[in-house]
mmCIF file of C-alpha atoms in Angstrom:
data_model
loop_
_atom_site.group_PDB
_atom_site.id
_atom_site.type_symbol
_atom_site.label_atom_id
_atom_site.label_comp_id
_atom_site.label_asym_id
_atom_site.label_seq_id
_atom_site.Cartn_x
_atom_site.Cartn_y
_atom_site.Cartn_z
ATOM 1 C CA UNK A 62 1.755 11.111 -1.773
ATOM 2 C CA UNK A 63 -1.892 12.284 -1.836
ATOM 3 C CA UNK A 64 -4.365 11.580 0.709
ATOM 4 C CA UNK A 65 -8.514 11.115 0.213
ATOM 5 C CA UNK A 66 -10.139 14.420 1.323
ATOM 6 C CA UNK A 67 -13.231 14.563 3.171
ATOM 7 C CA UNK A 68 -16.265 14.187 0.445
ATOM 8 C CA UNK A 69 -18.233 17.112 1.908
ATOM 9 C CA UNK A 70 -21.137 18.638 0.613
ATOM 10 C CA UNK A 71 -20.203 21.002 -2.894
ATOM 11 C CA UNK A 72 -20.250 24.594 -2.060
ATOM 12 C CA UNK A 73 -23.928 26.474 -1.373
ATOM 13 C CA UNK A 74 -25.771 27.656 -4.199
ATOM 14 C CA UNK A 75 -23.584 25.126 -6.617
ATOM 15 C CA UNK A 76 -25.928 23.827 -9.778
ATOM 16 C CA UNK A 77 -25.717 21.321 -12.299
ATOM 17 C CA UNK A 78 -26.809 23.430 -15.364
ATOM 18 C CA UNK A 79 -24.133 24.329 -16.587
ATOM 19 C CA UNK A 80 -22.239 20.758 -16.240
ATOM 20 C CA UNK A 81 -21.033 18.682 -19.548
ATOM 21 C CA UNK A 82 -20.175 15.593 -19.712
ATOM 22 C CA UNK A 83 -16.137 14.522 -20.361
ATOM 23 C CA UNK A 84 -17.318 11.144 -21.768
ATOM 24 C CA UNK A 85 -20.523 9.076 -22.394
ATOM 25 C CA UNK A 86 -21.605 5.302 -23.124
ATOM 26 C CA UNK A 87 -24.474 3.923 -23.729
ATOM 27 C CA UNK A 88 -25.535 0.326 -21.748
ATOM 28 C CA UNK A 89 -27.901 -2.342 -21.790
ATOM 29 C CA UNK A 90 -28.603 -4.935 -20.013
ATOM 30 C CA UNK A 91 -27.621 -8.665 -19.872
ATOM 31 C CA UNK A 92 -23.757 -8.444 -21.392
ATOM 32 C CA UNK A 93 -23.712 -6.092 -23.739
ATOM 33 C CA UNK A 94 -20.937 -3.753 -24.510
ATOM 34 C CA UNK A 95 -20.741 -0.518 -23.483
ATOM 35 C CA UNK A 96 -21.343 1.946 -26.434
ATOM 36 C CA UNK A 97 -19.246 5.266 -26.639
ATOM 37 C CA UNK A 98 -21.423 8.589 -27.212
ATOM 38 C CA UNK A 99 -20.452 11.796 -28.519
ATOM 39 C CA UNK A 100 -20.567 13.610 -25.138
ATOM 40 C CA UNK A 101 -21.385 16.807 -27.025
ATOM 41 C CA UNK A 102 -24.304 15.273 -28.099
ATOM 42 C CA UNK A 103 -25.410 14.605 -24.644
ATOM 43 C CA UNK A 104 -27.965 16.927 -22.877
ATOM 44 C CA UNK A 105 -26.012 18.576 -19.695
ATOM 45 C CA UNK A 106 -26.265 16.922 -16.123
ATOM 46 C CA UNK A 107 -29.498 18.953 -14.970
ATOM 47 C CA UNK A 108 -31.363 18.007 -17.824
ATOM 48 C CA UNK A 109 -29.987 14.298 -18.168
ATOM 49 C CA UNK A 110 -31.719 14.099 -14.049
ATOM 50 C CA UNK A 111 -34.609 15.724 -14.667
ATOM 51 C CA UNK A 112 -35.615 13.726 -17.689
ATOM 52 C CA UNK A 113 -34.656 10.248 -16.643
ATOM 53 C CA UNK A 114 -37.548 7.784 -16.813
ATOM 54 C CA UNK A 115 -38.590 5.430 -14.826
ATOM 55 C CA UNK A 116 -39.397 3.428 -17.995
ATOM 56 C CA UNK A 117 -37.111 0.917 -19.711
ATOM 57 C CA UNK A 118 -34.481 2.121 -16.755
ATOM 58 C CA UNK A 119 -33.649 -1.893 -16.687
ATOM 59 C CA UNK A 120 -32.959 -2.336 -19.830
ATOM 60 C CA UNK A 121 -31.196 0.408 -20.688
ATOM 61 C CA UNK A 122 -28.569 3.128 -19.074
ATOM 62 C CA UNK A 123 -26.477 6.112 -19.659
ATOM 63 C CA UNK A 124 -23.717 6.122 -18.460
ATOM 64 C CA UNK A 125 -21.572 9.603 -17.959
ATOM 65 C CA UNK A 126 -18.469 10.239 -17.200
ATOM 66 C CA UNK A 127 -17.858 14.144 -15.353
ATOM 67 C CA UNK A 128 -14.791 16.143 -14.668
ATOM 68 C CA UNK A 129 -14.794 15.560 -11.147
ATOM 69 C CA UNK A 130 -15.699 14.756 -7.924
ATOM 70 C CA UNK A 131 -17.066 18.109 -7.321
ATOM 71 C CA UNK A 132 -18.764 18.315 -10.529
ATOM 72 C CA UNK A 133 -20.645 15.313 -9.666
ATOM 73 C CA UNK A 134 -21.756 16.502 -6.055
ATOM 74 C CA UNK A 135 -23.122 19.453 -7.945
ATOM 75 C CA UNK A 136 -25.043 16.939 -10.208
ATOM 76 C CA UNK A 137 -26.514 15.497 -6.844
ATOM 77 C CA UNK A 138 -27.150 18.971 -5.623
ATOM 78 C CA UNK A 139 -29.538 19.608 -7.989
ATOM 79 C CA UNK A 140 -31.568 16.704 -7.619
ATOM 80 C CA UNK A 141 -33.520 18.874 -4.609
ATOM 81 C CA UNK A 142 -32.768 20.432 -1.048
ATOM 82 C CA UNK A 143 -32.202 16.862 0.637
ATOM 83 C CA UNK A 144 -28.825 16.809 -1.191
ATOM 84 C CA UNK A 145 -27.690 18.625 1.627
ATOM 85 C CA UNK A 146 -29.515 16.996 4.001
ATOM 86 C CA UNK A 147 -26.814 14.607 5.693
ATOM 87 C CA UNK A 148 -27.914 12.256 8.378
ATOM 88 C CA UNK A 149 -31.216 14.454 9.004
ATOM 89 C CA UNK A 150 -32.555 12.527 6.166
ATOM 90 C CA UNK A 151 -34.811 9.717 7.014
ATOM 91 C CA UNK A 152 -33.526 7.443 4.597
ATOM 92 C CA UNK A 153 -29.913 8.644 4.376
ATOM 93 C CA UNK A 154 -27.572 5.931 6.058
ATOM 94 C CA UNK A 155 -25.089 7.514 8.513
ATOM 95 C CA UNK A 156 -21.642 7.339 6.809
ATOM 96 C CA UNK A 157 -19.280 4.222 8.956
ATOM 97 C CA UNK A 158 -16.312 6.150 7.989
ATOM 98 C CA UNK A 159 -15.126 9.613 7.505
ATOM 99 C CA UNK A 160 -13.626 9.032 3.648
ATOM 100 C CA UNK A 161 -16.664 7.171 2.339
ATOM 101 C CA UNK A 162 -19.987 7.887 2.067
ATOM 102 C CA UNK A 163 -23.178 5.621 0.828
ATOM 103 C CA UNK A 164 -26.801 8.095 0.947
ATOM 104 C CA UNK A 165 -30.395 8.676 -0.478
ATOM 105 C CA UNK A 166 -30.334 11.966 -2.056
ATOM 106 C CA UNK A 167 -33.448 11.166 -3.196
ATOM 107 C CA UNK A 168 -35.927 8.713 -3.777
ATOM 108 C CA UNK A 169 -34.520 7.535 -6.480
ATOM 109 C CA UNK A 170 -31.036 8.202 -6.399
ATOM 110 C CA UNK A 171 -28.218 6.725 -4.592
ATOM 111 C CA UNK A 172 -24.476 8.626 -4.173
ATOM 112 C CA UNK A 173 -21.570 6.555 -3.092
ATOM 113 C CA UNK A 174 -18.164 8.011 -2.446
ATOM 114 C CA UNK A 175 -15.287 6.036 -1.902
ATOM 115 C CA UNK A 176 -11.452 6.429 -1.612
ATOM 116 C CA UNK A 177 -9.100 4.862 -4.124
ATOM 117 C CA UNK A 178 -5.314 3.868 -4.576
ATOM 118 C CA UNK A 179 -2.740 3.405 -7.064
ATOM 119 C CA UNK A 180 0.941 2.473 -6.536
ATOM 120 C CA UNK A 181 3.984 3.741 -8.468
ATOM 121 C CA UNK A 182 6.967 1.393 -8.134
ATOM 122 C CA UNK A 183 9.392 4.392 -9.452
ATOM 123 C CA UNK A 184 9.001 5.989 -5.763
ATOM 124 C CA UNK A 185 7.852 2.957 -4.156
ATOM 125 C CA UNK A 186 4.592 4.854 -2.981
ATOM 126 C CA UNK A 187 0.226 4.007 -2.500
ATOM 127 C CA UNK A 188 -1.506 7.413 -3.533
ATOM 128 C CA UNK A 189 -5.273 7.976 -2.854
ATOM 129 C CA UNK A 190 -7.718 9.789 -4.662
ATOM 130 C CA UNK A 191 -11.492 9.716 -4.724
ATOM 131 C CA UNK A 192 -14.196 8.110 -6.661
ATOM 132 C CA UNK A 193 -18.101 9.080 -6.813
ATOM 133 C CA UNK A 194 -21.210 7.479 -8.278
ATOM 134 C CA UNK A 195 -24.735 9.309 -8.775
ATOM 135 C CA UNK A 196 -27.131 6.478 -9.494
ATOM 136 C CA UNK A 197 -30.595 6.328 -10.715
ATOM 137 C CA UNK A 198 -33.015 5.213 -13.041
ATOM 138 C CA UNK A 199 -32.026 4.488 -16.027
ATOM 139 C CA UNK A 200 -28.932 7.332 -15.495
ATOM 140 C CA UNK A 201 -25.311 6.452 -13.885
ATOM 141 C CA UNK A 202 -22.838 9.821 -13.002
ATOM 142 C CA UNK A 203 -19.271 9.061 -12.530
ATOM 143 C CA UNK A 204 -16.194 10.716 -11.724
ATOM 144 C CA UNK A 205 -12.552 10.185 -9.892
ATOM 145 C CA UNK A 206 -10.106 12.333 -8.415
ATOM 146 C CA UNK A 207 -6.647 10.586 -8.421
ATOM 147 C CA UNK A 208 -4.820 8.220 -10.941
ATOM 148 C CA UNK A 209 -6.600 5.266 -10.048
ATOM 149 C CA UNK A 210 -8.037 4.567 -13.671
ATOM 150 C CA UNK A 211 -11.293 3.185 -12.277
ATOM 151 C CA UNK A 212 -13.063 4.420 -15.527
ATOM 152 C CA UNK A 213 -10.630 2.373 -17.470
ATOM 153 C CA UNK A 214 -11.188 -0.585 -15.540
ATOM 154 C CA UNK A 215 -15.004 0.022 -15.945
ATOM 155 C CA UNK A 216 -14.917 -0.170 -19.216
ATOM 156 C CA UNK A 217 -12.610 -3.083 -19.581
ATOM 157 C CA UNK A 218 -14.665 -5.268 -17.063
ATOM 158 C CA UNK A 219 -17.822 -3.994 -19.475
ATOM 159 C CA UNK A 220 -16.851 -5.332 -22.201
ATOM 160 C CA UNK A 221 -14.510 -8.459 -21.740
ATOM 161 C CA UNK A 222 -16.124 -11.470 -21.541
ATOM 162 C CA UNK A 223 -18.022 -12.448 -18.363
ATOM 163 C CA UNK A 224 -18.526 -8.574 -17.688
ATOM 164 C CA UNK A 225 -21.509 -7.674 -15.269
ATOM 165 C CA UNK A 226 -25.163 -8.993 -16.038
ATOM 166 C CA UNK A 227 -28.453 -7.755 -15.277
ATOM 167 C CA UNK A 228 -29.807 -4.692 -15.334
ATOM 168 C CA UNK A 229 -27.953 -1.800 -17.665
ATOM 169 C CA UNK A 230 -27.606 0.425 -14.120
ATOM 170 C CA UNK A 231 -27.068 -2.278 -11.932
ATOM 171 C CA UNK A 232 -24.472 -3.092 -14.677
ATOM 172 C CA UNK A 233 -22.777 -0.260 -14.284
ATOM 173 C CA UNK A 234 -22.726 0.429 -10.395
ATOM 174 C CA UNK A 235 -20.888 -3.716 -10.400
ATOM 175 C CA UNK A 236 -18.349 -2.436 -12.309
ATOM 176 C CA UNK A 237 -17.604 0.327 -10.323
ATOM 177 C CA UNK A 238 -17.720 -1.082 -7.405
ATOM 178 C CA UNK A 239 -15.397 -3.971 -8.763
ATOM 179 C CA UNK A 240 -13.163 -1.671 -10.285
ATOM 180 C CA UNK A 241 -12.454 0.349 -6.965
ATOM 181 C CA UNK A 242 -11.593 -3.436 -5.185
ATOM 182 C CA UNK A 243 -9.519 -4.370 -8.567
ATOM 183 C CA UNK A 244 -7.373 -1.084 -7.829
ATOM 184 C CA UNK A 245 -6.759 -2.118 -4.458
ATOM 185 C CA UNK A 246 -6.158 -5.648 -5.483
ATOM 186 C CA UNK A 247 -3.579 -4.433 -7.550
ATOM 187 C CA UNK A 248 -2.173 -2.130 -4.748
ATOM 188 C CA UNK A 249 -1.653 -5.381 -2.173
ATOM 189 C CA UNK A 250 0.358 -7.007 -5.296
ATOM 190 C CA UNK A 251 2.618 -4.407 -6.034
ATOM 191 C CA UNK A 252 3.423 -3.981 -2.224
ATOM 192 C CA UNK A 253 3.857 -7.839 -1.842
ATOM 193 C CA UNK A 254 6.305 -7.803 -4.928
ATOM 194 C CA UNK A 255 7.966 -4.346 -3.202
ATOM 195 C CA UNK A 256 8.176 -6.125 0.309
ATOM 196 C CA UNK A 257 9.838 -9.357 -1.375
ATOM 197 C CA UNK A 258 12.438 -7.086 -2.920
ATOM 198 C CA UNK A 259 13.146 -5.652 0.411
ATOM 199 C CA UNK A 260 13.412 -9.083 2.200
ATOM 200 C CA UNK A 261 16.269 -10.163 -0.387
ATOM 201 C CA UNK A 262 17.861 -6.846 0.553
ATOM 202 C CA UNK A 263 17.807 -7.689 4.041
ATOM 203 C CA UNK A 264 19.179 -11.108 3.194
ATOM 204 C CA UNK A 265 21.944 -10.214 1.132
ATOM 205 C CA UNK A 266 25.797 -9.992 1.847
ATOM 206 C CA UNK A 267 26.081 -6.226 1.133
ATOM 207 C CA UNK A 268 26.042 -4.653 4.009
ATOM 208 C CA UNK A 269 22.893 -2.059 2.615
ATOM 209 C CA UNK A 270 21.053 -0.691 5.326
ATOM 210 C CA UNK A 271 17.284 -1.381 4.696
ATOM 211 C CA UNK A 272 15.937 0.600 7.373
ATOM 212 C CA UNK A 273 14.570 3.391 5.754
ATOM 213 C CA UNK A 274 13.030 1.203 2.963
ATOM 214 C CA UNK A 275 11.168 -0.543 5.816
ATOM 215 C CA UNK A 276 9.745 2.281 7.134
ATOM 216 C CA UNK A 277 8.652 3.434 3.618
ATOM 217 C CA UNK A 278 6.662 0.697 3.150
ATOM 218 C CA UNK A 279 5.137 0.008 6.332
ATOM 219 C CA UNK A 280 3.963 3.915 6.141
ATOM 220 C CA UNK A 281 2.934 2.915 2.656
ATOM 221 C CA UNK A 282 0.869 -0.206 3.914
ATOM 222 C CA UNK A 283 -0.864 2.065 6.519
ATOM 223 C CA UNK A 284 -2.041 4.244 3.236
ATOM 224 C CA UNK A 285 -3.391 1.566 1.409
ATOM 225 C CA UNK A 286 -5.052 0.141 4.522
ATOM 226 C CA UNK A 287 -6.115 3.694 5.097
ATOM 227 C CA UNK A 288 -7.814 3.725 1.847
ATOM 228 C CA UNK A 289 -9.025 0.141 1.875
ATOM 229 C CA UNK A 290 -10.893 0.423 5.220
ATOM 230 C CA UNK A 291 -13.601 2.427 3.982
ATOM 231 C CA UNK A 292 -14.553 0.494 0.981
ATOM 232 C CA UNK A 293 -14.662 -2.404 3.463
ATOM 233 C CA UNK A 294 -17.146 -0.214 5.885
ATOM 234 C CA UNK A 295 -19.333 1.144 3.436
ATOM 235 C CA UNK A 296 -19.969 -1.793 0.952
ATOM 236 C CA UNK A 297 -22.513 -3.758 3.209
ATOM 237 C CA UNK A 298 -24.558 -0.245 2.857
ATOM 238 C CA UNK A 299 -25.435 -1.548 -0.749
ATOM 239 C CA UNK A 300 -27.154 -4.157 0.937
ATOM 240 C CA UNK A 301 -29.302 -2.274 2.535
ATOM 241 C CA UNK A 302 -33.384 -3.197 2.236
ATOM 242 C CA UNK A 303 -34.327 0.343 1.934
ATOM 243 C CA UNK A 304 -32.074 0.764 -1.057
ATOM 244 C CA UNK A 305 -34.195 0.581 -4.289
ATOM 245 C CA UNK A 306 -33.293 -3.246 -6.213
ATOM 246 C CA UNK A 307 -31.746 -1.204 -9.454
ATOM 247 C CA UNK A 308 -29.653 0.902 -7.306
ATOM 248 C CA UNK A 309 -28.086 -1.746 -5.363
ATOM 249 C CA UNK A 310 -25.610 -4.554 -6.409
ATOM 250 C CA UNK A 311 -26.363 -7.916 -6.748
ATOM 251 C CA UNK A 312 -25.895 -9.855 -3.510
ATOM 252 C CA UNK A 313 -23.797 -12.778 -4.486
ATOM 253 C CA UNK A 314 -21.223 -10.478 -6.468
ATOM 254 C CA UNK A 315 -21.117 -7.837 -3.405
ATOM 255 C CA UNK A 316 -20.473 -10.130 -0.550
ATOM 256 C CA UNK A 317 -17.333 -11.662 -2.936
ATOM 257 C CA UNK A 318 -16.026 -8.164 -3.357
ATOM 258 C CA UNK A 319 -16.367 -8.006 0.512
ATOM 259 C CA UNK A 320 -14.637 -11.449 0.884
ATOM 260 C CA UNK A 321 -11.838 -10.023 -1.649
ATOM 261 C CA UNK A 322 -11.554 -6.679 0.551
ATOM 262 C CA UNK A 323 -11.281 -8.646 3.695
ATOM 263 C CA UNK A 324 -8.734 -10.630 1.274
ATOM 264 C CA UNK A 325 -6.806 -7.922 0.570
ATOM 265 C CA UNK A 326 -6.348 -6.149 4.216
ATOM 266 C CA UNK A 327 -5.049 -9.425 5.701
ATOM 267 C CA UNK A 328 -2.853 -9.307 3.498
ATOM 268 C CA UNK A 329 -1.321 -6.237 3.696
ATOM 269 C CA UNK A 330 -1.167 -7.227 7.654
ATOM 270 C CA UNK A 331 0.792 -10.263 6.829
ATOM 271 C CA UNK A 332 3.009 -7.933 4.800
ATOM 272 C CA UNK A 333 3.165 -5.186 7.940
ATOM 273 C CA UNK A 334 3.936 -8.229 10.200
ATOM 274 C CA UNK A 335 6.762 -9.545 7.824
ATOM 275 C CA UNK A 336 8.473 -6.090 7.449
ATOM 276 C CA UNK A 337 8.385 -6.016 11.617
ATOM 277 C CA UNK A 338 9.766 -9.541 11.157
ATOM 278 C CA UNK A 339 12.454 -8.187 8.568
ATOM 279 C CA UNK A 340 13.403 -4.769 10.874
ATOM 280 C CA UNK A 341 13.661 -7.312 13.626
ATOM 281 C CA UNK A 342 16.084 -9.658 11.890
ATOM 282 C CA UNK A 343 17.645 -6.628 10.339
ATOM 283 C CA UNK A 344 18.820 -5.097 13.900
ATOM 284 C CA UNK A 345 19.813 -8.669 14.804
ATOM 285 C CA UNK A 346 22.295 -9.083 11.986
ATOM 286 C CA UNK A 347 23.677 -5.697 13.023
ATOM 287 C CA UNK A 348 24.119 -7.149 16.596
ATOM 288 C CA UNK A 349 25.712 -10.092 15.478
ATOM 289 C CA UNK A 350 28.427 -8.054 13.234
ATOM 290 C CA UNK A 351 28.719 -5.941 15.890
ATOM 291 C CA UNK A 352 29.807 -8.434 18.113
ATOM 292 C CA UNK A 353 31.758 -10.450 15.653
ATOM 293 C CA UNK A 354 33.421 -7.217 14.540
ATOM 294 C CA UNK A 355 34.499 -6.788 18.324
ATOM 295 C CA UNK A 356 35.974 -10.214 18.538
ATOM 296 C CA UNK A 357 37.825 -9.378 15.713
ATOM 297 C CA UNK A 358 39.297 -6.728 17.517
ATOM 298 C CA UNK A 359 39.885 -8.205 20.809
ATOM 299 C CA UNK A 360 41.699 -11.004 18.973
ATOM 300 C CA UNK A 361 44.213 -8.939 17.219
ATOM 301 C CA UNK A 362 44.311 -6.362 19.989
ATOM 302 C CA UNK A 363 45.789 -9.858 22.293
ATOM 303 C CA UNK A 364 48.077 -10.569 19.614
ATOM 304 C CA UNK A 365 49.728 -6.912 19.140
ATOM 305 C CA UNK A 366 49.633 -6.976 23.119
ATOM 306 C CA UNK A 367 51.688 -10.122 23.326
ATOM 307 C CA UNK A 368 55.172 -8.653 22.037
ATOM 308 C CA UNK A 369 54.450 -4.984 23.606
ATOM 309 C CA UNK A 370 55.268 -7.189 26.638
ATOM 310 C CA UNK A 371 57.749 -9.341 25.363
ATOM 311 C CA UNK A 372 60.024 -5.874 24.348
ATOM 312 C CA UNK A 373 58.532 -4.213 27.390
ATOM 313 C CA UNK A 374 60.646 -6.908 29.608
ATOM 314 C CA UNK A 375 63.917 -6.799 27.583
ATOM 315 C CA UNK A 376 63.623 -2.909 27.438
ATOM 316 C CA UNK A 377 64.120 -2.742 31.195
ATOM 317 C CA UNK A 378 67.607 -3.896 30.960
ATOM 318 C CA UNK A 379 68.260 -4.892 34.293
ATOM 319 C CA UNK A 380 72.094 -5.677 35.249
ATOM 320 C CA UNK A 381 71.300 -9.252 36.080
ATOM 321 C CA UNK A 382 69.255 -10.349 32.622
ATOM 322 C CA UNK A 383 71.553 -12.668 31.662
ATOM 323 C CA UNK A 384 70.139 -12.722 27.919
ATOM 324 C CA UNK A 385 72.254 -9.009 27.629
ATOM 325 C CA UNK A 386 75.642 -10.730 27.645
ATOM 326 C CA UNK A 387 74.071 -13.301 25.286
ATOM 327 C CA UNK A 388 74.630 -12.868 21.359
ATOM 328 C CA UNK A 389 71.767 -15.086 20.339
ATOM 329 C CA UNK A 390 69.600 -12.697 23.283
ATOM 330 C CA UNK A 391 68.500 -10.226 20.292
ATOM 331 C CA UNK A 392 67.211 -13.204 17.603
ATOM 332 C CA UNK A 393 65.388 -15.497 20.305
ATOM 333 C CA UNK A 394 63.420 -12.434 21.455
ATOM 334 C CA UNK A 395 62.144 -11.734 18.007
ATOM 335 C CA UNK A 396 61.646 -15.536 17.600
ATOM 336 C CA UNK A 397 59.772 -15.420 20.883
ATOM 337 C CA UNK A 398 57.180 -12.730 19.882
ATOM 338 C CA UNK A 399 56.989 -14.265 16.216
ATOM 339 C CA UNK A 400 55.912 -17.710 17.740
ATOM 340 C CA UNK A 401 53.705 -16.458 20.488
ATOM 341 C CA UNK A 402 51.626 -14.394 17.601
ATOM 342 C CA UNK A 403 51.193 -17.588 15.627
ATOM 343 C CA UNK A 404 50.017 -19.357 18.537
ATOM 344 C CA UNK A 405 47.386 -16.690 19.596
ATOM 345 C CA UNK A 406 46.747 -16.295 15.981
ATOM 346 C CA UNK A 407 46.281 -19.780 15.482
ATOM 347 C CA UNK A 408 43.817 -19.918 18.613
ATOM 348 C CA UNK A 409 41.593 -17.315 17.889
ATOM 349 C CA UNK A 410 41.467 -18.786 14.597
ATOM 350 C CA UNK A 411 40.279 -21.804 15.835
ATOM 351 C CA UNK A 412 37.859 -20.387 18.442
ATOM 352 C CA UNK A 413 36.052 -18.291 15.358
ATOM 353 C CA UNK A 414 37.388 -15.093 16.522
ATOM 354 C CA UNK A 415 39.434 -14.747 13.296
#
C-alpha cells in the first residue's frame, strides 16, 4: 500500500530550465479532440511559462504532460518568488487539508494538488498517489505520482463524445478534475463488489473464518476515504471569486463532481457500516456453533453417562443383588443400558440437541 505524501514546496534553488516534457497535446476549445505533439518538439517548461500569451488563451491550449509531481512544482517554482510563498500570499487560499492543496502562484496561474487512488483486486488493496495541475493562460502542466491513470482518463474523457466544452484550458482543468473523481468512483465499485464477495463468505456453510478479510477492507475503506476527503475539501476552492474565469471550472459541472464525491464517501460508509454489520453477524454465528457444538456434547456426554451407572451398580456385587444368582442378570443389564441410550438418544434428538 502507498500513502499520499505531503505536497510540500520542491527543494530551494530547484528550476524549470532544464525540464522536458514526457508527453504533449494540443487543445481547443468547444469539443475538439485533443491533438498529440511530438514532445521533443516542445520548448522546455521555463520557456513554455514565460512565453504563454494572454492572447487566443480561450481558444486554444497546450497541454503537457511532466515526469512528476516534483517536476511540476519546479515548473511552478519558476514562475517567481511567491511560489514559495504559502499562506503569506494575499491571494493564496489556505489549504482545508493537509494532502491537497488549491493556490495562486501567481497572477495568472493556479496549482492544484490532489491525492488519488486505484484498487487492485489481486491483493484486495486502495493505493494512493498524487496528482498536480499548473494552470494558466493558454498553458496546462500535468503530472501524477501513483497508478491512478488520470492522464489516461483525461484523454479518454477529451475525446469521447460529450467530452468537456468551453474554453481549451478550462477544457483541460474539467477533465482533470473529473478524472481524479472517476478514479475514486471506480475505487467505491471495486470495494462494493470486494465487500459483496465477503458477505457471501460470511454466509456460506464452510466454516471460513472471514475475520481478517474484514479487517482488510475496512482498513482499505479508511484509505480510500483517506484519499477521497481531500478532493471533497479542496474542490469548492475552484469556486472561488478571486480565481481568474479560465482557471476555474465551470460551476454546474463542479458542484456535480462535488455531489458525486459526497456520492461516493457515503458510500463507502454504508460499506464500513455493512462490514461492522457482517463482523457482528460473523461472531454471532460463532456463538451459536459454539453453543450448539456444546449441546452436542452434553447430549452424548448424558448418554455415555447413563450405562457408566448402570455397570457401576452391578459392579458392586453386593451379596443380596438378587440379579447375581439370576442367568438372564448378565443380558437384561446390557438390554437395560441399550434401551436407556435409545431413549436419551431419542430425546435429545427431539429437543434439537442431536
Amino acid at each position: 500500500m502507498t500513502n499520499p505524501t505531503l505536497p510540500g514546496p520542491p527543494a530551494k534553488g530547484g528550476t524549470a530550465t532544464a525540464t522536458r516534457p514526457v508527453a504533449a497535446w494540443h487543445v481547443d476549445a468547444g469539443a475538439g479532440e485533443a491533438r498529440p505533439l511530438d514532445p521533443g518538439a516542445v520548448a522546455p517548461v521555463a520557456e513554455l511559462l514565460r512565453g504563454n500569451a494572454a492572447a487566443g488563451a480561450a481558444d486554444r491550449a497546450t497541454w503537457v504532460r511532466l515526469a512528476d509531481v516534483a517536476a511540476l512544482h519546479d515548473a511552478a517554482a519558476g514562475l517567481g518568488p511567491d511560489a514559495h510563498a504559502g499562506a503569506g500570499h494575499p491571494d493564496t487560499p489556505r489549504s482545508r487539508h493537509p494532502l491537497a492543496v488549491v493556490k495562486r502562484v501567481a497572477d495568472d496561474w493556479l496549482l492544484v494538488v490532489t491525492p488519488t487512488a486505484w484498487y487492485t483486486p489481486d491483493d484486495r488493496q486502495v493505493h494512493t498517489g498524487r496528482f498536480a495541475t499548473l494552470v494558466g493562460p493558454g498553458v496546462v502542466l500535468t503530472a501524477e505520482d501513483g497508478g491512478a491513470g488520470v492522464h489516461d482518463e483525461m484523454l479518454d474523457r477529451l475525446q469521447a463524445p460529450g467530452a468537456p466544452r468551453g474554453g481549451a484550458v478550462r477544457r483541460v482543468t474539467a477533465a482533470a478534475v473529473t478524472a481524479v473523481v472517476s478514479g475514486a468512483s471506480a475505487v467505491e465499485l471495486e470495494l462494493g463488489d470486494a465487500v459483496a464477495s465477503t458477505e457471501r463468505l460470511v454466509f456460506e456453510q464452510r466454516r471460513a473464518d472471514p475475520v481478517q478479510r474484514i479487517y482488510d477492507l475496512k482498513r482499505e475503506i479508511t484509505e480510500a476515504r483517506r484519499a477521497l476527503l481531500p478532493v471533497t475539501a479542496e474542490l469548492p476552492e475552484l469556486l472561488d471569486p478571486d480565481v481568474p474565469d479560465h482557471l476555474g471550472v465551470d460551476r454546474r459541472v463542479l458542484e456535480r463532481l462535488v455531489s458525486t464525491v459526497e456520492r461516493i464517501d457515503r458510500h463507502l460508509d454504508a460499506h464500513d457500516d455493512l462490514l461492522s454489520d457482517m463482523l457482528q453477524v460473523h461472531m454471532s454465528q460463532v456463538s451459536v456453533r459454539q453453543n450448539e457444538d456444546m449441546r452436542k456434547i452434553s447430549a452424548w456426554a448424558a448418554i455415555l453417562v447413563y450405562p457408566t451407572i448402570v455397570a457401576g451398580v452391578y459392579g458392586m456385587n453386593f451379596a443380596h443383588m438378587p440379579e447375581l444368582a439370576w442367568t438372564l442378570g448378565y443380558p437384561m443389564a446390557l438390554a437395560l443400558m441399550a434401551v436407556g441410550c435409545v431413549v436419551l438418544y431419542r430425546v435429545f434428538r427431539r429437543a434439537g440437541w442431536l
